[in-house]
PDB file of C-alpha atoms in Angstrom:
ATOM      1  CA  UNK H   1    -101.761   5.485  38.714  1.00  0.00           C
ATOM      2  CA  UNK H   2     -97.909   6.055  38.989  1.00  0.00           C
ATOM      3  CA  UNK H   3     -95.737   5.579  41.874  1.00  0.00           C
ATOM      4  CA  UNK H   4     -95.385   9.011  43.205  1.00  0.00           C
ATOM      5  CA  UNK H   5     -91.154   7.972  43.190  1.00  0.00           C
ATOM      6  CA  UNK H   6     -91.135   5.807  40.672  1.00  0.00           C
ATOM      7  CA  UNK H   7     -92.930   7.176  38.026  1.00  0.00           C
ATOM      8  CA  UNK H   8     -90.790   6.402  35.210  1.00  0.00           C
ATOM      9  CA  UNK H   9     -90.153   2.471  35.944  1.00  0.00           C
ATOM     10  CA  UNK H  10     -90.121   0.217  39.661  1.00  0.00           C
ATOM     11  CA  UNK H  11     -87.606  -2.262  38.684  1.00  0.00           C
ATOM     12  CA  UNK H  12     -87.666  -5.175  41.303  1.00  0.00           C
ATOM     13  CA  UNK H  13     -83.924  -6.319  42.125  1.00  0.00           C
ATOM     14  CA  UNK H  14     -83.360 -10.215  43.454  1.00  0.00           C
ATOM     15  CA  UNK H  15     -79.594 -10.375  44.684  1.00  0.00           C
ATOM     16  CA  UNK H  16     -77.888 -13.038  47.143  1.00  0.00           C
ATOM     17  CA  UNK H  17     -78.923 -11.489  50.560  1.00  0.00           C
ATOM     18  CA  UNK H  18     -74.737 -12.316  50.978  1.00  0.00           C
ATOM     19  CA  UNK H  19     -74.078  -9.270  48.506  1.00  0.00           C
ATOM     20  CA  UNK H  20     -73.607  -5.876  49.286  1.00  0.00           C
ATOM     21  CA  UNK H  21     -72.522  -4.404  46.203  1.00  0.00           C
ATOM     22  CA  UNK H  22     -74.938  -4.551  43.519  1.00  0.00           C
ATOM     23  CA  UNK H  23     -77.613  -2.823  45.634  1.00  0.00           C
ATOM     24  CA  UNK H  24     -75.858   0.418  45.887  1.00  0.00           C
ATOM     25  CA  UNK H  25     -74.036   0.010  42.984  1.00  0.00           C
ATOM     26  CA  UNK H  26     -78.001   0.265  41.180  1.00  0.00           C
ATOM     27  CA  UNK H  27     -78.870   2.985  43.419  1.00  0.00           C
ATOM     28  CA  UNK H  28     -75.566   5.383  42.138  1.00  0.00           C
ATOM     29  CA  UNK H  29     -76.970   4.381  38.481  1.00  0.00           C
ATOM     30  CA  UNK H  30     -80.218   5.101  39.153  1.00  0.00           C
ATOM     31  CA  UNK H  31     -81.829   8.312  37.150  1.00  0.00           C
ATOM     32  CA  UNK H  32     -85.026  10.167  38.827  1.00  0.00           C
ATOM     33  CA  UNK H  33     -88.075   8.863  38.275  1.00  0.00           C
ATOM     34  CA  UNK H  34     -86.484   4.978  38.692  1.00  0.00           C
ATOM     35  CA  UNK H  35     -86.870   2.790  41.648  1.00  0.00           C
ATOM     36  CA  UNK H  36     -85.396  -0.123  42.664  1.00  0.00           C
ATOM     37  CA  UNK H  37     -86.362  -2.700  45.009  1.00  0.00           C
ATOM     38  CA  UNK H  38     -84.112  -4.838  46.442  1.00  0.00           C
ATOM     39  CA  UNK H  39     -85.692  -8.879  47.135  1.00  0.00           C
ATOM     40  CA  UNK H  40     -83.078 -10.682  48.879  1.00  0.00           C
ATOM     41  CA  UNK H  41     -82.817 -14.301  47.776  1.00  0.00           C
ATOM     42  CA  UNK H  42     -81.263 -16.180  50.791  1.00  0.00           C
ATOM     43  CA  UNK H  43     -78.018 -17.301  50.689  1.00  0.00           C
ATOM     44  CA  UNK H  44     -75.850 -19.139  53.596  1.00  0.00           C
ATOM     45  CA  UNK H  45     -72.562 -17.627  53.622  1.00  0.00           C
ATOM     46  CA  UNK H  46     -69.721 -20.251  52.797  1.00  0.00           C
ATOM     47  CA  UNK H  47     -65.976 -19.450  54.391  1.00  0.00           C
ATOM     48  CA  UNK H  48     -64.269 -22.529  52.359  1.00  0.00           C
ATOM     49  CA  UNK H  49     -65.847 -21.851  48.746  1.00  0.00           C
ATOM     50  CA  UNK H  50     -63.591 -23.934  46.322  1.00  0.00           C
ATOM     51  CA  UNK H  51     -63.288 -25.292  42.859  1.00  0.00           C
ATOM     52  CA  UNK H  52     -65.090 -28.135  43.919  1.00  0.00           C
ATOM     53  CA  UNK H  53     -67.970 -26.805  45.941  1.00  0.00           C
ATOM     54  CA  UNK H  54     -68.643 -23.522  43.980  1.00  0.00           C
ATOM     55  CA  UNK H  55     -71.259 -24.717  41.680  1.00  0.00           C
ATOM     56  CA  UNK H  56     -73.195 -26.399  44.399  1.00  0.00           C
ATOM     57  CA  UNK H  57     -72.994 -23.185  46.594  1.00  0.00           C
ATOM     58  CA  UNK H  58     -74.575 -21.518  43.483  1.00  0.00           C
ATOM     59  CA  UNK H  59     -76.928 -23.803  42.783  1.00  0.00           C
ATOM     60  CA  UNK H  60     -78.300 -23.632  46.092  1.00  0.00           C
ATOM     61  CA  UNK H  61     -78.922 -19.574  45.627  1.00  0.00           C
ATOM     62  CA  UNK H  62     -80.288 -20.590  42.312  1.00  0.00           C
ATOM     63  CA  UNK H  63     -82.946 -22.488  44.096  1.00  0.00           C
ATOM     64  CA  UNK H  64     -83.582 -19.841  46.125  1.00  0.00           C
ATOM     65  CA  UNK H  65     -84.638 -16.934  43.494  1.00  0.00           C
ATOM     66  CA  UNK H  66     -87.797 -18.026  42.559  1.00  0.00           C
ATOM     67  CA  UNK H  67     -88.980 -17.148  46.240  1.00  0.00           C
ATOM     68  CA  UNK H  68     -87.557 -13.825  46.264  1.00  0.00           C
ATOM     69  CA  UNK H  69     -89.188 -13.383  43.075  1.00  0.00           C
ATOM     70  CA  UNK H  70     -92.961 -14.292  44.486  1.00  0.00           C
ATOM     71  CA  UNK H  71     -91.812 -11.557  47.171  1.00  0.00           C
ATOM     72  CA  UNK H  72     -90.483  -8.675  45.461  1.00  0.00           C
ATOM     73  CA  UNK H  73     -93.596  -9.079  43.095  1.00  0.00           C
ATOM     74  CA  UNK H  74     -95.904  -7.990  45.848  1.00  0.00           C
ATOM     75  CA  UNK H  75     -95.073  -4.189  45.202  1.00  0.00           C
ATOM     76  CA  UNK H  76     -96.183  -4.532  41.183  1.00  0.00           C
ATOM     77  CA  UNK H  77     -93.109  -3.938  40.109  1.00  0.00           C
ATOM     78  CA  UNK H  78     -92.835  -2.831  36.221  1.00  0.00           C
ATOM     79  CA  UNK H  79     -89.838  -5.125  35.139  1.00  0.00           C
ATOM     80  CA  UNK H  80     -87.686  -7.522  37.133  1.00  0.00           C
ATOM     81  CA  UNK H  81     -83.528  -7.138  37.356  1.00  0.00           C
ATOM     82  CA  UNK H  82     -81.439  -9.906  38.576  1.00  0.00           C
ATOM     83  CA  UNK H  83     -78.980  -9.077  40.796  1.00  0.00           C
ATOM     84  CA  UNK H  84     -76.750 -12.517  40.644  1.00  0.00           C
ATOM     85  CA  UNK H  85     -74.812 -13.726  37.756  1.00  0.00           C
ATOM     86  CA  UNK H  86     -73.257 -16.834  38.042  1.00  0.00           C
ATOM     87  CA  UNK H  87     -76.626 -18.972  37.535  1.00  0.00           C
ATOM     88  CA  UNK H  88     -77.128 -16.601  34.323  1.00  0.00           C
ATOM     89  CA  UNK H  89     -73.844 -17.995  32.939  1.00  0.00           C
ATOM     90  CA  UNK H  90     -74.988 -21.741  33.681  1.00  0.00           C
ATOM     91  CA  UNK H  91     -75.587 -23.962  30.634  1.00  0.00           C
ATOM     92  CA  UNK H  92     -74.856 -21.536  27.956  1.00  0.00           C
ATOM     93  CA  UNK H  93     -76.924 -18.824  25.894  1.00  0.00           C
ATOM     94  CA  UNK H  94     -79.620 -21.697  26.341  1.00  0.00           C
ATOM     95  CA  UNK H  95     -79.259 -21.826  30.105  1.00  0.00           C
ATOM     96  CA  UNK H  96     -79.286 -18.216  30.328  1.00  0.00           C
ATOM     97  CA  UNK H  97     -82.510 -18.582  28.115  1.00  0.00           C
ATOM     98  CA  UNK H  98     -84.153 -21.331  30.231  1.00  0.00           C
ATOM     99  CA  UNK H  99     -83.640 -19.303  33.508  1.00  0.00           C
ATOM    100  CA  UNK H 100     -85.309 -16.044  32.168  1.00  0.00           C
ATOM    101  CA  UNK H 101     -88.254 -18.160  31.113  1.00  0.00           C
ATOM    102  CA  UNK H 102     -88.273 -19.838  34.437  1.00  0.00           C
ATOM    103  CA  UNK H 103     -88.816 -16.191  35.979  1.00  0.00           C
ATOM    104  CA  UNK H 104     -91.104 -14.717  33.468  1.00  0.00           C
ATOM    105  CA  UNK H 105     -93.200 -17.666  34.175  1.00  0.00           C
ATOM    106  CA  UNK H 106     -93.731 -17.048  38.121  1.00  0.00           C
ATOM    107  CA  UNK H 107     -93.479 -12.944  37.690  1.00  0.00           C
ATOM    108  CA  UNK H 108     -95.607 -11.818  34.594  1.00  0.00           C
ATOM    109  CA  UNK H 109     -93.185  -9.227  33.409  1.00  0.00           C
ATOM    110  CA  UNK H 110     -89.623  -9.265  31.413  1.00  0.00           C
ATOM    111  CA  UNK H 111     -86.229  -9.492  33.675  1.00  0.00           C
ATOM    112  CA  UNK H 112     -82.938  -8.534  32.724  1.00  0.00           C
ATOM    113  CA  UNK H 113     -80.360 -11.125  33.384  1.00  0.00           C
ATOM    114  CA  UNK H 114     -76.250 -10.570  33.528  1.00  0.00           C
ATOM    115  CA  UNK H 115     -75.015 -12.826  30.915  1.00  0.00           C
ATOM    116  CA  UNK H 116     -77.405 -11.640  28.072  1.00  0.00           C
ATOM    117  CA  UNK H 117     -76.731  -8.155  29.487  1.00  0.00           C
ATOM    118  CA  UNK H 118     -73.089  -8.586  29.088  1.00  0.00           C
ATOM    119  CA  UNK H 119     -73.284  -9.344  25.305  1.00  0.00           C
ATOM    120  CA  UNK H 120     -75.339  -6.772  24.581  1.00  0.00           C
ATOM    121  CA  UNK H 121     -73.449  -4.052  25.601  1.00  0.00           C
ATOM    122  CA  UNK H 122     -70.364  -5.521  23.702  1.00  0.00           C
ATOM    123  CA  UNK H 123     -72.553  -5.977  21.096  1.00  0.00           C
ATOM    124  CA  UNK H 124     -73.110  -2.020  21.408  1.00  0.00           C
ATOM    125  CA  UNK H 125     -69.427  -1.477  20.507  1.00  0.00           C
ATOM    126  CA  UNK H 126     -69.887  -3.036  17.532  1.00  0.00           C
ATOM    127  CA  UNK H 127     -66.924  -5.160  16.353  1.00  0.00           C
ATOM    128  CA  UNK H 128     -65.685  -6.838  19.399  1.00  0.00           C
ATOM    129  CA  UNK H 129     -65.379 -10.463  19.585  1.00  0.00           C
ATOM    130  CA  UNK H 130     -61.909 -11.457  21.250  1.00  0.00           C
ATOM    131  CA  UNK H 131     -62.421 -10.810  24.778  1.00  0.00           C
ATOM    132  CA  UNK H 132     -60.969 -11.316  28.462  1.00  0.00           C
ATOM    133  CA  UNK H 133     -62.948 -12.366  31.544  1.00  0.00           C
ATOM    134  CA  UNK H 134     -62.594 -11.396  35.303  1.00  0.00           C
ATOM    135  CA  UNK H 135     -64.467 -12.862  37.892  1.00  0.00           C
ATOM    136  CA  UNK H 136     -64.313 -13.833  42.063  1.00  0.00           C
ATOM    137  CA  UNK H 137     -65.306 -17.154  41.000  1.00  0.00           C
ATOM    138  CA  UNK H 138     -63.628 -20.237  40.811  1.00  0.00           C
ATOM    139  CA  UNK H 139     -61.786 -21.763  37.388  1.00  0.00           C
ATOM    140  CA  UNK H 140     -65.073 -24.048  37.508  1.00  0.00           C
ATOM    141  CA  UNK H 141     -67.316 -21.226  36.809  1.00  0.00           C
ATOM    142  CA  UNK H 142     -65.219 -19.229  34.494  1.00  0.00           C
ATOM    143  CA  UNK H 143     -65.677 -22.190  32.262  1.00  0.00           C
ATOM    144  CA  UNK H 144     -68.866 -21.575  32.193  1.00  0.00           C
ATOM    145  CA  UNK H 145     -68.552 -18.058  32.026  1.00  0.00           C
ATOM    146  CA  UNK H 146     -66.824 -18.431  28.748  1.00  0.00           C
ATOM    147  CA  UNK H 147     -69.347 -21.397  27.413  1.00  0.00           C
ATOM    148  CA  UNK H 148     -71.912 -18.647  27.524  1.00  0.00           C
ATOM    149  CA  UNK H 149     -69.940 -16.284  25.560  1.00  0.00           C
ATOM    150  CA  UNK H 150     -68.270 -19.050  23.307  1.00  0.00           C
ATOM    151  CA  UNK H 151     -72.469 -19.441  22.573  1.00  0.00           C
ATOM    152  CA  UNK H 152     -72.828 -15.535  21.907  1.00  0.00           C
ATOM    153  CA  UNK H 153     -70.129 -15.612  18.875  1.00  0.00           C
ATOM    154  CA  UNK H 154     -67.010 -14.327  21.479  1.00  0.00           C
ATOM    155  CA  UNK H 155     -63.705 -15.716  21.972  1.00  0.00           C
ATOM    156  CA  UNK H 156     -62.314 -15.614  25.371  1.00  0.00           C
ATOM    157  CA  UNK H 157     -58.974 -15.430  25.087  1.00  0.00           C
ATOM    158  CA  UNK H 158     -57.944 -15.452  28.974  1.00  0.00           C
ATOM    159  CA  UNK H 159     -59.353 -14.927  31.764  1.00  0.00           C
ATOM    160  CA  UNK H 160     -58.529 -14.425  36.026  1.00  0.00           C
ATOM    161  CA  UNK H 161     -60.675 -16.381  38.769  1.00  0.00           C
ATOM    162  CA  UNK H 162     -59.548 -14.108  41.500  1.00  0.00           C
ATOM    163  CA  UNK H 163     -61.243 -17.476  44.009  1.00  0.00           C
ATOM    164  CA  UNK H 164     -63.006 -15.543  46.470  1.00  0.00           C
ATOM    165  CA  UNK H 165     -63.287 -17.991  49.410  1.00  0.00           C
ATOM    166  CA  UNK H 166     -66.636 -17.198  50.714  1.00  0.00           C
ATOM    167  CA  UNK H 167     -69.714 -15.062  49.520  1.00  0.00           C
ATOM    168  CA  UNK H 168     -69.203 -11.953  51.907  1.00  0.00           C
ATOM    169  CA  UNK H 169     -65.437 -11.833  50.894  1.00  0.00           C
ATOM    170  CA  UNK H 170     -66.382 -10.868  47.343  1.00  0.00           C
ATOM    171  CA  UNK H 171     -67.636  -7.566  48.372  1.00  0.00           C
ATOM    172  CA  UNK H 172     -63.823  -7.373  49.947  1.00  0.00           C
ATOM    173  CA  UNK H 173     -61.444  -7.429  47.338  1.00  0.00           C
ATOM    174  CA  UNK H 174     -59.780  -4.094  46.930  1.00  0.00           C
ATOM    175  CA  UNK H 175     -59.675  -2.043  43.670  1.00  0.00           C
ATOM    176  CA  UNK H 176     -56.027  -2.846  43.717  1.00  0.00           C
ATOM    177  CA  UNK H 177     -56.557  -6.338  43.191  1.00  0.00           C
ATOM    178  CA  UNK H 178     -59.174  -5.518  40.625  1.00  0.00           C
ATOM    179  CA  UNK H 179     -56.770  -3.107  38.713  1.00  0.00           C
ATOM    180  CA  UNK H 180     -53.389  -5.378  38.595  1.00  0.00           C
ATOM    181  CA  UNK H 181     -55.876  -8.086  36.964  1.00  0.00           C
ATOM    182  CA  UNK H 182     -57.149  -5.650  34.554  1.00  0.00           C
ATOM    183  CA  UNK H 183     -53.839  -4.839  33.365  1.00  0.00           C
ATOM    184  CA  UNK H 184     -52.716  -9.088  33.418  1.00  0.00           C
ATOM    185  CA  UNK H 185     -55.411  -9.317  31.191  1.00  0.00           C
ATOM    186  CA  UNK H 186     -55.180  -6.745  28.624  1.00  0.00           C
ATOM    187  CA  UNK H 187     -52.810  -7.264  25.633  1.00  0.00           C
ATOM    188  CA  UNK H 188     -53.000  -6.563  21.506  1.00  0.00           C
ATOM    189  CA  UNK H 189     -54.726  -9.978  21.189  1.00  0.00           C
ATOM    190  CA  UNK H 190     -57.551  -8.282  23.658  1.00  0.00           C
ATOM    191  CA  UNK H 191     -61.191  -6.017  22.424  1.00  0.00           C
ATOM    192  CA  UNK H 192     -62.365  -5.603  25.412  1.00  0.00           C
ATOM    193  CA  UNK H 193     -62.805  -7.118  29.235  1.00  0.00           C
ATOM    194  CA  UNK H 194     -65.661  -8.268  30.766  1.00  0.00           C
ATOM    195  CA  UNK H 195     -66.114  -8.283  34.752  1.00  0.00           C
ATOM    196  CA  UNK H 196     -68.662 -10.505  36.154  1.00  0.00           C
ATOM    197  CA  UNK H 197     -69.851 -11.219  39.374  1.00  0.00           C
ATOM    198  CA  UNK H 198     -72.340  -8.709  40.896  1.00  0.00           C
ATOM    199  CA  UNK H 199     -71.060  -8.507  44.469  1.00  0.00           C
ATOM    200  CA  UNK H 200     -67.264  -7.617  42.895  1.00  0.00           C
ATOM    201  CA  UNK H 201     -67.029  -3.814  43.099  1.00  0.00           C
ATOM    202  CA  UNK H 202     -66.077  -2.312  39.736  1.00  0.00           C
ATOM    203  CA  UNK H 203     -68.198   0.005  38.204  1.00  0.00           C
ATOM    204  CA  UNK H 204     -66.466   2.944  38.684  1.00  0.00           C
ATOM    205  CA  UNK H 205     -62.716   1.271  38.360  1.00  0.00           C
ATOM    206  CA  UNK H 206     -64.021  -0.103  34.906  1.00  0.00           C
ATOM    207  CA  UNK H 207     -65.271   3.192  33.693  1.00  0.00           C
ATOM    208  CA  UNK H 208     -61.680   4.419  34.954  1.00  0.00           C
ATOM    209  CA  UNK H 209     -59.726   1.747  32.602  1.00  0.00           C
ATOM    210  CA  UNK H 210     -61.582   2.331  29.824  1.00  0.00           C
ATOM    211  CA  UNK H 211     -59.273   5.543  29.974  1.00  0.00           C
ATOM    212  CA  UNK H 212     -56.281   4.078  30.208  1.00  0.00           C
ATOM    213  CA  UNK H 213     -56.943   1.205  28.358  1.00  0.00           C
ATOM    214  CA  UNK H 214     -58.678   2.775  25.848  1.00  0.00           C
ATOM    215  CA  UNK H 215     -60.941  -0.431  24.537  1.00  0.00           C
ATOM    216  CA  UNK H 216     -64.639  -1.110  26.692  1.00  0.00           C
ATOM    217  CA  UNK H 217     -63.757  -2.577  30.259  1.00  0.00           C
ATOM    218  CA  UNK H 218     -67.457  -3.831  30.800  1.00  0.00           C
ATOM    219  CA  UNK H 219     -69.026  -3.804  34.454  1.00  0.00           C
ATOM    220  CA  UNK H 220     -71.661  -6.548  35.232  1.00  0.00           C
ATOM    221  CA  UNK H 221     -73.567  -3.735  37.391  1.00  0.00           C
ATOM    222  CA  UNK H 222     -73.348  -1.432  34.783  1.00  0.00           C
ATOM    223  CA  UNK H 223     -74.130  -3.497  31.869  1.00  0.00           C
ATOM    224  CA  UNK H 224     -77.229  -5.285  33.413  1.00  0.00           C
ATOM    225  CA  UNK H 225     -78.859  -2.036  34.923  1.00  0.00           C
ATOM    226  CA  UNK H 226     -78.070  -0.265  31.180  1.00  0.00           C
ATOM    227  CA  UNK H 227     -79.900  -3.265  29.393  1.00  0.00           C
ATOM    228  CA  UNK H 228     -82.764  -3.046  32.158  1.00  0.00           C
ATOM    229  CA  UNK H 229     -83.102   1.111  31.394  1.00  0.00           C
ATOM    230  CA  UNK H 230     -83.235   0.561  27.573  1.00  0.00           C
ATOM    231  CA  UNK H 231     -85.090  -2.625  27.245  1.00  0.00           C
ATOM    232  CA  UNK H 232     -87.351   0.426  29.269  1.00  0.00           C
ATOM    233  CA  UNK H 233     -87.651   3.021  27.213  1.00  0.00           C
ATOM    234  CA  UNK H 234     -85.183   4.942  29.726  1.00  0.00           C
ATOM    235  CA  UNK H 235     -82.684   7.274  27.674  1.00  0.00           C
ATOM    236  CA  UNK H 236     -80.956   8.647  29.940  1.00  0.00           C
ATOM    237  CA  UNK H 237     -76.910   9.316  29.725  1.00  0.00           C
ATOM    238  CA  UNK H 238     -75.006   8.832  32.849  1.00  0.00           C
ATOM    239  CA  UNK H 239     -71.280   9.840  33.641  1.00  0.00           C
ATOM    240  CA  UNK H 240     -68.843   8.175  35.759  1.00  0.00           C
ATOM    241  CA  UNK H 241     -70.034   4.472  34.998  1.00  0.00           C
ATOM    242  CA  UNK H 242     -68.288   4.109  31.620  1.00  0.00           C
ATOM    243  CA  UNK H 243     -69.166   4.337  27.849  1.00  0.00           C
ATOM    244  CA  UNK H 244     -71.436   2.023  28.074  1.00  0.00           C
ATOM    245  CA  UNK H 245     -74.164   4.465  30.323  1.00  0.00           C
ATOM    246  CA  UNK H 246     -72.635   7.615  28.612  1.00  0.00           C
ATOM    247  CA  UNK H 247     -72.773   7.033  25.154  1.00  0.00           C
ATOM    248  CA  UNK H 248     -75.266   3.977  24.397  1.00  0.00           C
TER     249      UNK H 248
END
């Protein structure tokens, strides 16, 4: 039997219960016959988040995900998407492995995880390897950021830590923000920029400077659900959400 909504796929969704971006940012993605179901892994908010305390923060959500995983399993979901990305980045390409195999082991069924996501779909434009990195992080975590993608066979050749003091001010930064970093990052030297951190709005303002820039401007949210509808057997072409959903 198929789910009468989600006949296609029921992807199960853990995100910091902190974020409220990713969530609807799935949902506008989201063609019919796809379901998502959002497992909130809980998360204290933090209103002093620093250099020095940002990888503890996250490895406190990180210890936190396997529970929302046991819960979001409960409605037999077909294939798991996680909704976080900083613990994805931790430890490298064989970090990023080690956590997938943590959740595969507790849920049963494949999960798509942000970092891996991320070099896919640059890996779909075929030829890019110097890249720049924006996050809400701290400078702590973009060093891991670009450890990961140092692992994947990418350069990162600069990259802004906009240093989002809490979890909950993420979700706050204005596009304006977003857009003036774009632009400090871009230069000659420069194939393409990468945005991470799911609760950091950006889907539709990367799709937007792909335009202008003319070079991929790649969206976590975007990226991750796009590499959780393929790795599905899901097709679909979606406009408004970049090349990435429109032509790959």
């Amino acid at each position: 039997m198929r789910d009468v909504l989600g006949w296609r796929r029921k992807f199960g969704v853990m995100g910091p219960s902190t974020n409220t971006v990713v969530q609807p940012d799935f949902d506008a993605m989201r063609p019919v016959g796809v379901t998502s179901h959002y497992s909130r892994i809980f998360t204290p908010d933090a209103d002093a988040v620093s250099n020095e305390s940002f990888r503890a923060g996250v490895e406190v959500i990180g210890g936190n995900v396997l529970d929302a995983v046991r819960s979001v399993m409960t409605c037999a979901p077909d294939h798991l998407v996680m909704g976080m990305s900083a613990v994805t980045f931790f430890g490298g390409a064989k970090g990023a492995d080690a956590f997938i195999r943590s959740v595969e082991d507790v849920a049963g069924i494949g999960v798509t995880v942000g970092s891996h996501a991320c070099a896919a779909a640059l890996e779909a434009h075929g030829g890019v390897r110097r890249i720049a990195v924006l996050s809400p992080y701290w400078p702590v975590m973009n060093a891991e950021v670009a450890r990961y993608f140092g692992d994947r066979g990418f350069t990162v050749v600069r990259d802004i830590a906009l240093q989002c003091t809490s979890w909950t001010g993420i979700a706050a930064v204005p596009p304006a923000r977003c857009r003036e970093a774009i632009k400090a990052l871009d230069g000659d030297d420069v194939e393409a920029i990468v945005q991470v951190g799911t609760n950091l709005s950006m889907v539709r303002l990367a799709a937007a400077a792909e335009l202008f820039l003319g070079k991929p401007v790649i969206a976590i949210n975007a990226a991750t659900w796009w590499h959780a509808l393929r790795r599905n057997g899901i097709a679909d072409r979606l406009a408004g959400f970049g090349r990435l959903l429109e032509e790959f």
